[in-house]
Backbone as JSON Lines, residues from 0, in Angstrom:
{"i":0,"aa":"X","n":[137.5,328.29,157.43],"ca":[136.12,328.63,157.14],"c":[135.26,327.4,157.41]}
{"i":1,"aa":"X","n":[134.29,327.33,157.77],"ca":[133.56,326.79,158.25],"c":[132.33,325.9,156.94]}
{"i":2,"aa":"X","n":[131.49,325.35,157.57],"ca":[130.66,325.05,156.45],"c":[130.0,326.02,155.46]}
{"i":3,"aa":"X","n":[130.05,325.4,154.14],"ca":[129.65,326.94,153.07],"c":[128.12,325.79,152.46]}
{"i":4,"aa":"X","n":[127.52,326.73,152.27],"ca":[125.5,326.38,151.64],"c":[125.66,327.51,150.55]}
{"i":5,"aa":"X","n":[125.03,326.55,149.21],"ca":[125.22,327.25,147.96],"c":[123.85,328.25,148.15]}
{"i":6,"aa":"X","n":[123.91,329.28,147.5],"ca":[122.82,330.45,147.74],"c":[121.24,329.68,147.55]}
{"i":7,"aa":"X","n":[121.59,328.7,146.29],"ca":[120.21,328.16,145.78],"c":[119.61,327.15,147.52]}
{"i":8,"aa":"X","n":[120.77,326.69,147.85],"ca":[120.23,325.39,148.89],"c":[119.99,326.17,150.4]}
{"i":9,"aa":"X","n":[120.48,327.45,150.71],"ca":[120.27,328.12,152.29],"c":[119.24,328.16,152.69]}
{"i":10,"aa":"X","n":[118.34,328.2,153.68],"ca":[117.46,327.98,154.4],"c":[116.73,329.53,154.26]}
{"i":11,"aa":"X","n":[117.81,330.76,154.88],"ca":[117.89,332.12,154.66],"c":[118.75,332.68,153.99]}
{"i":12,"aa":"X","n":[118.73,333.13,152.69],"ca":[119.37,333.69,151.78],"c":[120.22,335.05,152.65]}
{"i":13,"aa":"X","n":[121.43,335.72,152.4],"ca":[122.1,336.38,153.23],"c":[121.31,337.41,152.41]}
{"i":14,"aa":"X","n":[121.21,339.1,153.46],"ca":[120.13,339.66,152.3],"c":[121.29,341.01,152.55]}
{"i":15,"aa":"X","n":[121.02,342.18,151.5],"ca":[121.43,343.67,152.16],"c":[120.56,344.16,152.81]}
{"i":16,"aa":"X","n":[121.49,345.41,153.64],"ca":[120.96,345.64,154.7],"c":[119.78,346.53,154.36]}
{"i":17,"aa":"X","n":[119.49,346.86,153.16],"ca":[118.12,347.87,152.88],"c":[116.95,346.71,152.53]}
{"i":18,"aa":"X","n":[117.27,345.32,153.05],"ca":[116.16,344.33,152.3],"c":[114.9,344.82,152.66]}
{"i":19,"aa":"X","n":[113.97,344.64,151.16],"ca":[112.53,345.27,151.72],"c":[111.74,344.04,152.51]}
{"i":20,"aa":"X","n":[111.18,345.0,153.58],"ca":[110.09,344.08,154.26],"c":[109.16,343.56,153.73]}
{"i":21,"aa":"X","n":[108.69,342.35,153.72],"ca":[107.61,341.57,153.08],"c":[108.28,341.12,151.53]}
{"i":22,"aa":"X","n":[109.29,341.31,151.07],"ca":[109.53,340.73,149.95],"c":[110.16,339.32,149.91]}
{"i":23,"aa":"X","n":[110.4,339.31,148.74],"ca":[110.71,337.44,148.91],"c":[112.46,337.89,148.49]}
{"i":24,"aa":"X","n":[112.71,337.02,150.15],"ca":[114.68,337.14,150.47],"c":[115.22,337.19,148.77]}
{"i":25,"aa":"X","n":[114.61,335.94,148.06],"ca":[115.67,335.33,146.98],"c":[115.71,336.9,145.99]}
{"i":26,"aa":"X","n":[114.44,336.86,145.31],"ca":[114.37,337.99,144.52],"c":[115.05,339.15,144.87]}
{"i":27,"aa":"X","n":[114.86,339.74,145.93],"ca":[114.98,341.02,146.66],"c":[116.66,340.9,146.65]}
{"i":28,"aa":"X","n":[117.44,340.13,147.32],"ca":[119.05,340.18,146.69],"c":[119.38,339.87,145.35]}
{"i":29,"aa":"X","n":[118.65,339.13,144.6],"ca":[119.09,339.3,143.05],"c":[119.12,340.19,142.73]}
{"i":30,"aa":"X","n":[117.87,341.52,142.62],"ca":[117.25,342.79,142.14],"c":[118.51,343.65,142.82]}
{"i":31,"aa":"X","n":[118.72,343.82,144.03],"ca":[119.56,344.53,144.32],"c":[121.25,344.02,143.93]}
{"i":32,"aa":"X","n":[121.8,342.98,144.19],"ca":[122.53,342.5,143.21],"c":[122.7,343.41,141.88]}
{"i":33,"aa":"X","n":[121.71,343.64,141.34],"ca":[121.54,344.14,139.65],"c":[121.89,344.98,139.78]}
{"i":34,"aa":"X","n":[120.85,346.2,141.04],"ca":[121.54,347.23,141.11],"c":[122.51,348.16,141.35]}
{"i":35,"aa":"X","n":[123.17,346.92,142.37],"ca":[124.8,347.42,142.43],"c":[125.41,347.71,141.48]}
{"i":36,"aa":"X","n":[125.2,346.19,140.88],"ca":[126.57,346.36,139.28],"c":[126.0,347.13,138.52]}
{"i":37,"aa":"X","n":[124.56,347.97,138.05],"ca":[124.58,348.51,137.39],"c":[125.04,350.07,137.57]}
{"i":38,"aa":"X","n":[125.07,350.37,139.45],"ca":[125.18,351.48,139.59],"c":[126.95,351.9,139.9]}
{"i":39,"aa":"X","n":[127.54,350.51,139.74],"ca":[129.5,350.94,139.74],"c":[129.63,350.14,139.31]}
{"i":40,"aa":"X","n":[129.69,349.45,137.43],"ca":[130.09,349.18,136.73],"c":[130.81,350.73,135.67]}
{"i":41,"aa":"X","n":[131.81,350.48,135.59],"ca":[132.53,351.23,134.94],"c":[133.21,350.78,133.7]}
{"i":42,"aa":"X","n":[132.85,350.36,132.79],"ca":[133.56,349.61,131.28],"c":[135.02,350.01,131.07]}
{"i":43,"aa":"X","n":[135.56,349.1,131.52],"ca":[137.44,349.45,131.15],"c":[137.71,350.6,129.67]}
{"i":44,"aa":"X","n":[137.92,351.44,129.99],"ca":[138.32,352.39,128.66],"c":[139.59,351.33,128.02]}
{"i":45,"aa":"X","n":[140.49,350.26,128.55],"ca":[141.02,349.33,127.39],"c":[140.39,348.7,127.14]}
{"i":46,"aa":"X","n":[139.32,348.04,127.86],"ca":[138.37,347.2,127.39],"c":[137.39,347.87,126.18]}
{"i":47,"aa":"X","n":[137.26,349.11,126.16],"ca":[136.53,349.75,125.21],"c":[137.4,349.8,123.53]}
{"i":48,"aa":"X","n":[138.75,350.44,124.07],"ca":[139.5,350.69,122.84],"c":[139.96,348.78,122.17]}
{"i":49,"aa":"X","n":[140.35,348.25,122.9],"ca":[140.33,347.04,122.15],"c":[139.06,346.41,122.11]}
{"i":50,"aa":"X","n":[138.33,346.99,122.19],"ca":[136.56,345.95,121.83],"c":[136.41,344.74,122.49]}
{"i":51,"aa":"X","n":[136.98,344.51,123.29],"ca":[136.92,343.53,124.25],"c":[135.74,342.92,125.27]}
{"i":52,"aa":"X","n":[134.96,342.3,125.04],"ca":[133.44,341.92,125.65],"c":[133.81,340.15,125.49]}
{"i":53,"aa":"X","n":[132.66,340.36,126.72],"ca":[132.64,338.57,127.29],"c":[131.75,338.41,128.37]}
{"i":54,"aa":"X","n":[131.45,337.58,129.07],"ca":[130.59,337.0,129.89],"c":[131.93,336.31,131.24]}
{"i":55,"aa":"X","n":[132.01,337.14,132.38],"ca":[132.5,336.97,133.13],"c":[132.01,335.92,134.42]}
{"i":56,"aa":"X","n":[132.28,334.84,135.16],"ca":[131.31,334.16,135.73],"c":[132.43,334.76,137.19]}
{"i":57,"aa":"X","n":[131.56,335.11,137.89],"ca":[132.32,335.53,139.37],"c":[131.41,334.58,140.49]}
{"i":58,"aa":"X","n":[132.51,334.22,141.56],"ca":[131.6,333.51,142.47],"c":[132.43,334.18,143.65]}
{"i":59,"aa":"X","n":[132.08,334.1,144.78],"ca":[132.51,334.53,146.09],"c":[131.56,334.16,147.58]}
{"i":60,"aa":"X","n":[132.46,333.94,148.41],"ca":[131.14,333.37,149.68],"c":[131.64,334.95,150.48]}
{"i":61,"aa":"X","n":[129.84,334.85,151.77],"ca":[129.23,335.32,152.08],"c":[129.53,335.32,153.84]}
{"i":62,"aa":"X","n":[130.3,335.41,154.45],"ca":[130.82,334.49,155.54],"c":[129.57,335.03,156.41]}
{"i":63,"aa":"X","n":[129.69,334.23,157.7],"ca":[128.83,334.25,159.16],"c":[128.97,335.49,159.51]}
{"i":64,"aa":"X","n":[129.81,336.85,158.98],"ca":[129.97,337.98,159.61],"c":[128.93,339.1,158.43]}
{"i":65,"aa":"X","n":[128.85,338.26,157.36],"ca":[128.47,339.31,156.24],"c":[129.57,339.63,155.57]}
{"i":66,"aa":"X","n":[130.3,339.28,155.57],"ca":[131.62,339.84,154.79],"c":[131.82,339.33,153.56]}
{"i":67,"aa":"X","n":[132.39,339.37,152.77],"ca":[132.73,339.01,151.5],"c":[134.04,338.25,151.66]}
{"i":68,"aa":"X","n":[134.43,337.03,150.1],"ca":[135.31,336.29,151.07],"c":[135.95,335.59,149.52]}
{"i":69,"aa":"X","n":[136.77,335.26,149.51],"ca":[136.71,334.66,148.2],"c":[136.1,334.79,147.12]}
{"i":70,"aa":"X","n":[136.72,335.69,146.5],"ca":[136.11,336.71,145.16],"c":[137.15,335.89,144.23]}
{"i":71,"aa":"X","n":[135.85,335.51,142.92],"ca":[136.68,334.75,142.21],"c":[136.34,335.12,140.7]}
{"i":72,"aa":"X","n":[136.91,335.62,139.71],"ca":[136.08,335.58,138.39],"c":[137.38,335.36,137.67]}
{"i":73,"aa":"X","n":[136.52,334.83,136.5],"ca":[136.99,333.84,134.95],"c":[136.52,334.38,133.99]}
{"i":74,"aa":"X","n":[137.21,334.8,132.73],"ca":[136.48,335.42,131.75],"c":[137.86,334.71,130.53]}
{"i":75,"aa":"X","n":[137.03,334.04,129.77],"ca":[138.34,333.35,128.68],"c":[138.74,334.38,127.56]}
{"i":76,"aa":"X","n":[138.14,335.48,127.8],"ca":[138.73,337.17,126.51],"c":[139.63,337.85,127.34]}
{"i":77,"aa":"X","n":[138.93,337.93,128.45],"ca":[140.12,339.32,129.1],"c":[140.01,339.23,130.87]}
{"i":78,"aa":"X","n":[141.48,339.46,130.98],"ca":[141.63,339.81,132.36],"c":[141.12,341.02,133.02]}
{"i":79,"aa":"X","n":[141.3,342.16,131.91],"ca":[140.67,343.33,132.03],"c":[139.02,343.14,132.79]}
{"i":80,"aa":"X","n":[138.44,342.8,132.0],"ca":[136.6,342.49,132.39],"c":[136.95,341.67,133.96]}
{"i":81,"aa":"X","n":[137.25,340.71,134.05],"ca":[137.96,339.82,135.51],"c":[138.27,341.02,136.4]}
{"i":82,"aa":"X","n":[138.72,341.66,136.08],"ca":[139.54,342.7,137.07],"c":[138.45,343.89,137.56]}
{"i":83,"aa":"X","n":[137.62,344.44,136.61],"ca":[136.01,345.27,137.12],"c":[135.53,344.15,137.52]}
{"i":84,"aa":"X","n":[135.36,343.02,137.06],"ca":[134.17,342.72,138.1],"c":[134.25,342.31,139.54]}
{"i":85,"aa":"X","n":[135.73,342.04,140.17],"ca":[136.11,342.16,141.34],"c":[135.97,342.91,141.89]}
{"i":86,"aa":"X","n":[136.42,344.75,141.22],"ca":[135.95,345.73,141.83],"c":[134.91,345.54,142.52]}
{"i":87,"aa":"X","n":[134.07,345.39,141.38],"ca":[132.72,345.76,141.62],"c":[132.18,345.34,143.12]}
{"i":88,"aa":"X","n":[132.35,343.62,142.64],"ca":[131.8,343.15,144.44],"c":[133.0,343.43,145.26]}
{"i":89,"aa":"X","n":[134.38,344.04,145.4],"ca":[134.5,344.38,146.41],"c":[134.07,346.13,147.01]}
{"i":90,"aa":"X","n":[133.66,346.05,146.19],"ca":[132.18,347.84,146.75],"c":[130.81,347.24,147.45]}
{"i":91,"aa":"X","n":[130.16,346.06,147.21],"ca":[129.3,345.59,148.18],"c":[129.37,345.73,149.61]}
{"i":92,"aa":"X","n":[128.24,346.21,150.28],"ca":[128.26,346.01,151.63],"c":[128.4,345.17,152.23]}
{"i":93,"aa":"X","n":[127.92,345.34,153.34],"ca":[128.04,344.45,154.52],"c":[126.57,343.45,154.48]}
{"i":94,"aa":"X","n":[126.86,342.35,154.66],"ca":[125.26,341.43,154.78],"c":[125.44,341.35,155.72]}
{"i":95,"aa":"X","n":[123.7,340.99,155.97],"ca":[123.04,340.08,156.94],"c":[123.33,339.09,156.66]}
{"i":96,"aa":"X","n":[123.99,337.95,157.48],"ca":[124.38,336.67,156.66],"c":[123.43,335.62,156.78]}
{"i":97,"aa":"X","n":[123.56,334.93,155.99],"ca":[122.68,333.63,155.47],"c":[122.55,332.71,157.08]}
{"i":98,"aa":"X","n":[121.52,331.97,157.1],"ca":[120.76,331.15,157.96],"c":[120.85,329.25,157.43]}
{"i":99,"aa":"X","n":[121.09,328.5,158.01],"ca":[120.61,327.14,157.57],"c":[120.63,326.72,158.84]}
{"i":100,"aa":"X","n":[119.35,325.8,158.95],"ca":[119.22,324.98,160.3],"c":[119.27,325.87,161.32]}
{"i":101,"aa":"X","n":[118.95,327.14,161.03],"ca":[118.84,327.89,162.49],"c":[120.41,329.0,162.26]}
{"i":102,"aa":"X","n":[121.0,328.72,161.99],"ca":[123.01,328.85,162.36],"c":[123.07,329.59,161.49]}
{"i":103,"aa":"X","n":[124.25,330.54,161.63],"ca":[124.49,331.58,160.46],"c":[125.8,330.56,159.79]}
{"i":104,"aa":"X","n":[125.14,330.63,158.43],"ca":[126.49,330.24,157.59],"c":[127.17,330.77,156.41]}
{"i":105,"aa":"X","n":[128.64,330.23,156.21],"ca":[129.03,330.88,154.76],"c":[128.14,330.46,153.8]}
{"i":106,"aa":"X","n":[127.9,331.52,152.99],"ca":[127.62,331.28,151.81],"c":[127.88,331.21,150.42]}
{"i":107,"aa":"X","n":[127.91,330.51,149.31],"ca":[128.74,330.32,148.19],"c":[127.63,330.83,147.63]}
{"i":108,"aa":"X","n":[127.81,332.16,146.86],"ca":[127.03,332.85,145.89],"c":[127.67,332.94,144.44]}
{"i":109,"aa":"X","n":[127.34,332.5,143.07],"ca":[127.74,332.52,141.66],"c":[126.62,333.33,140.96]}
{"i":110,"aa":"X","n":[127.1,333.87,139.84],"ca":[126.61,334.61,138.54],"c":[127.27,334.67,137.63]}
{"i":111,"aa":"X","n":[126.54,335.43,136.28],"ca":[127.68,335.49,135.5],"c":[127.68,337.41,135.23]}
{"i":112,"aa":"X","n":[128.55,337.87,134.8],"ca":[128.22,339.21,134.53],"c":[128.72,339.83,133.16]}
{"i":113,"aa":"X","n":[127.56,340.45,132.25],"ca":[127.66,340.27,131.09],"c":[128.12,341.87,130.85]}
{"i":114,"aa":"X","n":[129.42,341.65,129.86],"ca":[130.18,343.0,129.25],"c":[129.87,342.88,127.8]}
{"i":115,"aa":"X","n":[128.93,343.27,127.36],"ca":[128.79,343.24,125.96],"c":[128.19,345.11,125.27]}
């Protein structure tokens, strides 16, 4: 893999492919971001019966193709929560990939994603 630019430092934020015109790149993939996980988040039914909640931090880059690439999450309660939230971003589309200096590059994107 090639050189990776953290989401905050890219020149052109990698966007989805429904990005609205005239909006601002950064916002416009956070917002949609949201709406992914809110629209295939599925709460582990063990995660439910053992009451199990936490704050999962997932990071994954963004490669020169749009692809997804290194899906990574940590959650110090449960593997369970770790394990949806991989799902989750591996249901993300395809990007437009990120820009620096002109060049398409990987990108290292982090959050945290909250199961409470």
């Amino acid at each position: 893999m090639k050189i990776i630019v953290s989401f905050a430092q890219v020149d052109e934020v990698p966007s989805f492919p429904s990005k609205q015109e005239n909006a601002d790149a950064f916002d416009d993939f956070n917002e949609k971001m949201t709406d992914h996980i809110d629209a295939n988040l599925i709460y582990p039914s063990d995660a439910t019966i053992h009451k199990l909640k936490g704050i999962v931090a997932v990071n994954f880059i963004i490669d020169i193709n749009g692809d997804i690439k290194s899906i990574k999450a940590s959650c110090e309660n449960s593997a369970i929560l770790e394990e949806e939230s991989i799902r989750i971003i591996t249901l993300l589309p395809k990007f437009i990939p990120g820009k620096h200096n002109g060049n398409k590059v990987n990108v290292f994107y982090s959050f945290q994603m909250d199961f409470h």
